Amino acid sequence: MKVNVDGDTGGSPTSTTATVTVAVAVKSAEGKGSQRAVKWAVEKLLPKAHRFVFIHVMPTITTIPTPSGESTLVDELEANVVKLYIEDKRAQCEEIFIPFKILCKRKNVETLVLEGNNPATVLLKYVNDSGIKSLVLGSYSPNYFSRKLKGSSVPSIILKHAPECCDVYVVSSNKLMTNSLNPLLATEGDLPTINKQKSSASSASIDGVSHSRSSSLASSHLNFPAFLDGNSSNYASLQQKLNQNLEDVTTGLETVKECHISTSSEQLDIQDEVERVRLELQTTLAMYNQTCEDLIHTQNKVQLFSSEYLEEYRKVNAAKKREENLRKIAAEEKERHLEAEKEVETARKLLSEETYERQIAELKALQQSLEKKKTVDALLSSDHRYRRLTREEIEVATDYFCESKMIGEGAYGKVYKGDLDHTPVAIKVLCSDASEKKEEFLREVEVLSQLHHPHIVLLLGACPENGCLVYEYMENGSLEDCILERNSKPFPWFSRFRILFEVACALAFLHNSKPEPIVHRDLKPGNILLDKNFVSKIGDVGLAKIISDVVPESVTEYRNSVLAGTLGYMDPEYQRTGTLRPKSDLYAFGIITLQLLAACRPNGLIMVFENAINSNLLVDILDKSVPDWPLMEAEELARMALKCCSLRCRDRPDLETEVLPLLKRLSEFADMRTKVEKNIIQAPSPYLCPIVQEVMEDPQIAADGFTYEHRAIKLWLTRHSVSPVTKQILQHKMVTPNRTLRLAIQEWRSQVTSFRPRS
């Protein structure tokens, strides 16, 4: 059971009138007062008691000692740690009852540990709450005078404040103090009794003054450990208490003298005793005052030393921490130093290796340069595959390189229009400071001198000494001029279809060259030239490369080579791996095809056409300058171009077996359209399809009653549900052949053909 004096009102079961409960308060197992009280209670009260309880009061635990000798408040610790410590202390208190249980012959003796800082208050609260009939306490005070000095002791407080229903017995060595009027206990001859209502004193109590006054003062008031924790105010209060006790002793002695001493001799003895006690108390008080002053001085020194010790302790800890941090920093710096040394050593090795490799590469480059120079000199002096022109002939043909004759300029040099043997020619002149272009010049001479194809620019001659090439003159410039510059000449769709077929034929010729294929590498609209009849020819083969070992399309091979070509038309796989294949030109051809359909630059064209075809909106991105695009053929051509623009070569179609047949069919379709175009003005309007405005070949009647070209109306119905003419919703999407109109159109065509003049 735990009693909290500071306010805890934990209840205990209240005893009935028929139950006699005897409680014995013990302080320690070795205390004589406790032993005396237990023996007396066992002898006098145990036989009549129904319950016999041993009680011990332990101080309330507010702090817990630490291994360093200091104490920590329980509020700063965890609840389970405090609980374990309290249980341990209560177990130690339970061991106090063991020798007292041995004195009792009953087995049902109870033990109880109460908790509180004031034992008297705790015991009184327990007596009131539990209905204790008898409470027995031990005391060291052997006489009345000592009891007066210890007026604030536990037995005195309990005797003074105990309830009427509880009999309190304070057992000392030769006295029994009680508040009970029980005659059985009061008439016992072994111990005299002093009652609260009827007090008696004897000379024996007076004799006991000299034996116990010093111990009484020391045990009751000179509590030095408590003084060490106090201050000057505690010292003043203690001094006042001592003075008051001195007066109480004097008053007590005089009262006893008046009440119990009758003879004059006894009075003199008592006066002498009182005077002697007073002198001893004054001496003790002076000694006590001196001791208190010494203790205050000592306490100040201890506090000073403690503060100095704490300051030194903090300095030592700070120094240790700094030392540890410096050690860590030193270890880290050492590791960095070792890593830096390793990196320096590695860099030295790499530098020596790179220096050696650079020297080897320089030697090889010098050797190759010498070999190339020898080859060039031999080629310039002995090549008879083209007409060799002199510098004077070139100057006469260009009017001495007149600025008005210049028709183009590039990284390699300038292009002039000239007359050679009364024939217009284009003369490409290498820049005087472009010495690195000499190799490209020689490659173009070598390649063009071997190639003869109707759609490849013809090399008429060259001047190796001056770095000049002479080509046939192309009156209509390049395909790029027709697409982007929007010159005044019309550029109909059937001319675009034919040009694509011509370029594809020229590419097929290059790729099938013997003994080894030739890849152009720089195919773009600027390198496709048009003559006066808009016949296309591939030019600028300076970057063309003869491939001796063609890598299969199913194999991805990485090569260290210098990339050549124009961004936007360059094969992505060639850019990534450096491997050149004939299908690398097919990617550029696909981009050129998309440009001819949309008439715009190559950036982002692939994505634009893919989205348009997937959304059935191809007509929205076709060149608006051409009003009569054949939509089905244009879509078929766009799909083929997108396949040619696949990222991997293996996914692109074959030029000869897939691309050329489609372009040939579209070219024939364009030729037929060209022939019919001349007679469209004479055709009756019912013969024209309302959608494409062309003479119908397979007329079909739709749900709106109008007749359309079969291919055109089918394509329209896949995208729309309204009439192309009335814009009203169609009842159905079925079409019916108009055979009568078809026969009429065929008869009209035969008449037009029979009356067409022949050239």
Coordinates of C-alpha atoms in Angstrom, one line a residue, residues 73-279:
L73 CA 14.8 14.1 -10.9
V74 CA 12.2 11.4 -11.6
D75 CA 10.3 13.7 -14.0
E76 CA 13.4 13.6 -16.3
L77 CA 13.5 9.8 -16.5
E78 CA 11.3 7.3 -18.2
A79 CA 8.3 5.9 -16.2
N80 CA 9.5 2.3 -16.4
V81 CA 12.9 3.2 -14.9
V82 CA 11.3 5.1 -12.0
K83 CA 8.9 2.2 -11.4
L84 CA 11.7 -0.3 -11.2
Y85 CA 13.7 1.9 -8.8
I86 CA 10.6 2.3 -6.5
E87 CA 9.9 -1.4 -6.5
D88 CA 13.5 -2.0 -5.5
K89 CA 13.4 0.4 -2.6
R90 CA 10.1 -1.1 -1.4
A91 CA 11.7 -4.5 -1.5
Q92 CA 14.5 -3.3 0.7
C93 CA 12.0 -1.8 3.1
E94 CA 10.2 -5.2 3.3
E95 CA 13.4 -6.8 4.6
I96 CA 13.1 -4.6 7.7
F97 CA 10.1 -6.6 8.9
I98 CA 11.9 -10.0 8.8
P99 CA 13.5 -9.9 12.3
F100 CA 10.2 -8.6 13.7
K101 CA 8.2 -11.4 12.2
I102 CA 10.4 -13.9 14.0
L103 CA 9.3 -12.4 17.3
C104 CA 5.7 -13.1 16.5
K105 CA 4.4 -16.7 16.7
R106 CA 1.5 -15.9 14.4
K107 CA 1.6 -16.6 10.7
N108 CA -0.9 -14.0 9.7
V109 CA 1.2 -11.0 10.6
E110 CA 0.8 -8.3 8.0
T111 CA 3.4 -5.8 6.7
L112 CA 2.8 -2.5 5.1
V113 CA 5.2 0.1 3.6
L114 CA 3.8 3.6 3.4
E115 CA 5.4 6.5 1.5
G116 CA 5.7 10.1 2.5
N117 CA 8.2 12.8 3.6
N118 CA 6.5 13.3 7.1
P119 CA 6.1 9.9 8.9
A120 CA 3.8 11.4 11.6
T121 CA 1.4 12.7 9.0
V122 CA 1.5 9.5 7.1
L123 CA 0.8 7.4 10.2
L124 CA -2.1 9.6 11.3
K125 CA -3.7 9.5 7.9
Y126 CA -3.4 5.7 7.8
V127 CA -4.9 5.5 11.3
N128 CA -7.9 7.6 10.4
D129 CA -8.5 5.8 7.0
S130 CA -8.0 2.2 8.3
G131 CA -9.7 2.3 11.7
I132 CA -6.6 1.2 13.7
K133 CA -7.5 0.4 17.3
S134 CA -4.0 0.5 18.7
L135 CA -0.8 2.1 17.4
V136 CA 2.6 1.3 19.0
L137 CA 5.8 3.3 18.5
G138 CA 9.3 3.1 19.9
S139 CA 11.2 6.1 21.4
Y140 CA 14.8 6.7 22.5
S141 CA 13.7 9.5 24.9
P142 CA 14.2 8.1 28.5
N143 CA 12.7 11.0 30.4
Y144 CA 10.3 13.8 30.5
F145 CA 12.8 16.6 29.7
S146 CA 13.9 15.0 26.5
R147 CA 10.3 14.7 25.4
K148 CA 9.9 18.4 26.0
L149 CA 12.9 19.1 23.8
K150 CA 11.5 16.8 21.1
G151 CA 8.1 18.4 21.0
S152 CA 8.1 18.1 17.3
S153 CA 9.2 14.5 17.0
V154 CA 7.0 11.7 15.5
P155 CA 5.7 10.2 18.8
S156 CA 4.9 13.7 20.2
I157 CA 2.9 14.7 17.1
I158 CA 1.0 11.4 17.0
L159 CA 0.2 11.6 20.7
K160 CA -1.0 15.1 20.2
H161 CA -3.1 14.6 17.1
A162 CA -4.2 11.0 17.3
P163 CA -8.0 10.4 17.1
E164 CA -10.0 9.4 20.3
C165 CA -10.8 6.0 18.9
C166 CA -7.1 5.0 18.6
D167 CA -4.9 4.1 21.5
V168 CA -1.3 5.3 21.0
Y169 CA 1.5 3.7 22.9
V170 CA 5.1 5.2 22.9
V171 CA 7.5 2.7 24.4
S172 CA 10.8 4.0 25.7
S173 CA 13.5 2.3 27.8
N174 CA 11.8 3.1 31.1
K175 CA 8.6 4.8 30.3
L176 CA 5.3 4.1 28.5
M177 CA 3.5 7.1 27.2
T178 CA -0.1 6.7 26.0
N179 CA -3.3 8.5 25.4
S180 CA -5.3 5.5 26.6
L181 CA -7.2 5.1 29.9
N182 CA -7.2 1.3 29.7
P183 CA -6.7 0.2 33.4
L184 CA -5.2 -3.1 32.4
L185 CA -2.3 -1.5 30.7
A186 CA -2.0 1.4 33.1
T187 CA -1.7 -0.9 36.3
E188 CA 1.0 -3.0 34.8
G189 CA 4.1 -2.8 37.1
D190 CA 6.8 -3.1 34.6
L191 CA 6.4 0.4 33.0
P192 CA 4.9 3.7 34.4
T193 CA 2.2 5.4 32.3
I194 CA 1.8 9.0 31.5
N195 CA -1.6 9.9 30.2
K196 CA -2.7 12.9 28.2
Q197 CA -5.4 13.8 30.8
K198 CA -3.5 12.7 34.0
S199 CA 0.2 13.2 33.7
S200 CA 2.8 12.2 36.4
A201 CA 6.5 12.7 36.7
S202 CA 9.0 11.3 39.1
S203 CA 12.5 12.1 40.2
A204 CA 13.7 9.4 37.8
S205 CA 12.6 11.6 34.9
I206 CA 14.7 14.5 36.4
D207 CA 17.7 12.2 36.7
G208 CA 17.3 11.4 33.0
V209 CA 17.8 15.0 32.0
S210 CA 21.6 14.8 32.3
H211 CA 21.7 11.5 30.4
S212 CA 19.7 12.5 27.3
R213 CA 19.7 16.2 26.8
S214 CA 22.7 16.3 24.5
S215 CA 21.5 13.4 22.4
S216 CA 18.0 14.9 22.4
L217 CA 19.3 18.2 21.0
A218 CA 21.5 16.6 18.4
S219 CA 18.8 14.2 17.2
S220 CA 16.0 16.7 17.1
H221 CA 17.5 19.9 15.9
L222 CA 21.1 19.7 14.7
N223 CA 20.4 18.2 11.4
F224 CA 23.6 19.0 9.6
P225 CA 22.9 17.4 6.2
A226 CA 19.8 19.5 6.0
F227 CA 21.7 22.6 7.0
L228 CA 24.2 22.0 4.2
D229 CA 21.4 22.3 1.7
G230 CA 20.1 25.5 3.2
N231 CA 21.2 29.1 3.5
S232 CA 21.4 32.0 6.0
S233 CA 17.6 32.0 6.5
N234 CA 17.8 28.3 7.7
Y235 CA 20.6 29.3 10.0
A236 CA 18.5 32.1 11.6
S237 CA 15.4 29.8 12.0
L238 CA 17.5 27.1 13.7
Q239 CA 19.0 29.6 16.1
Q240 CA 15.5 30.8 17.0
K241 CA 14.4 27.2 17.6
L242 CA 17.3 26.6 19.9
N243 CA 16.5 29.7 22.0
Q244 CA 12.8 28.6 22.2
N245 CA 13.8 25.1 23.3
L246 CA 16.0 26.6 25.9
E247 CA 13.1 28.5 27.3
D248 CA 10.8 25.4 27.1
V249 CA 13.3 23.4 29.1
T250 CA 13.5 26.1 31.7
T251 CA 9.7 26.4 31.9
G252 CA 9.4 22.6 32.1
L253 CA 11.8 22.3 34.9
E254 CA 10.2 25.1 36.9
T255 CA 6.8 23.5 36.4
V256 CA 8.0 20.1 37.6
K257 CA 9.7 21.9 40.5
E258 CA 6.5 23.5 41.5
C259 CA 4.3 20.4 41.1
H260 CA 6.4 17.6 42.5
I261 CA 9.2 18.9 44.7
S262 CA 8.3 19.8 48.3
T263 CA 11.5 19.9 50.2
S264 CA 14.0 22.7 50.0
S265 CA 16.9 20.5 49.4
E266 CA 15.3 19.0 46.4
Q267 CA 14.5 22.5 45.1
L268 CA 18.1 23.5 45.4
D269 CA 19.2 20.3 43.5
I270 CA 16.7 21.1 40.8
Q271 CA 17.8 24.7 40.5
D272 CA 21.4 23.6 40.2
E273 CA 20.5 21.0 37.6
V274 CA 18.5 23.6 35.6
E275 CA 21.4 26.1 35.8
R276 CA 23.8 23.4 34.7
V277 CA 21.6 22.4 31.8
R278 CA 21.2 26.1 30.8
L279 CA 25.0 26.6 30.7

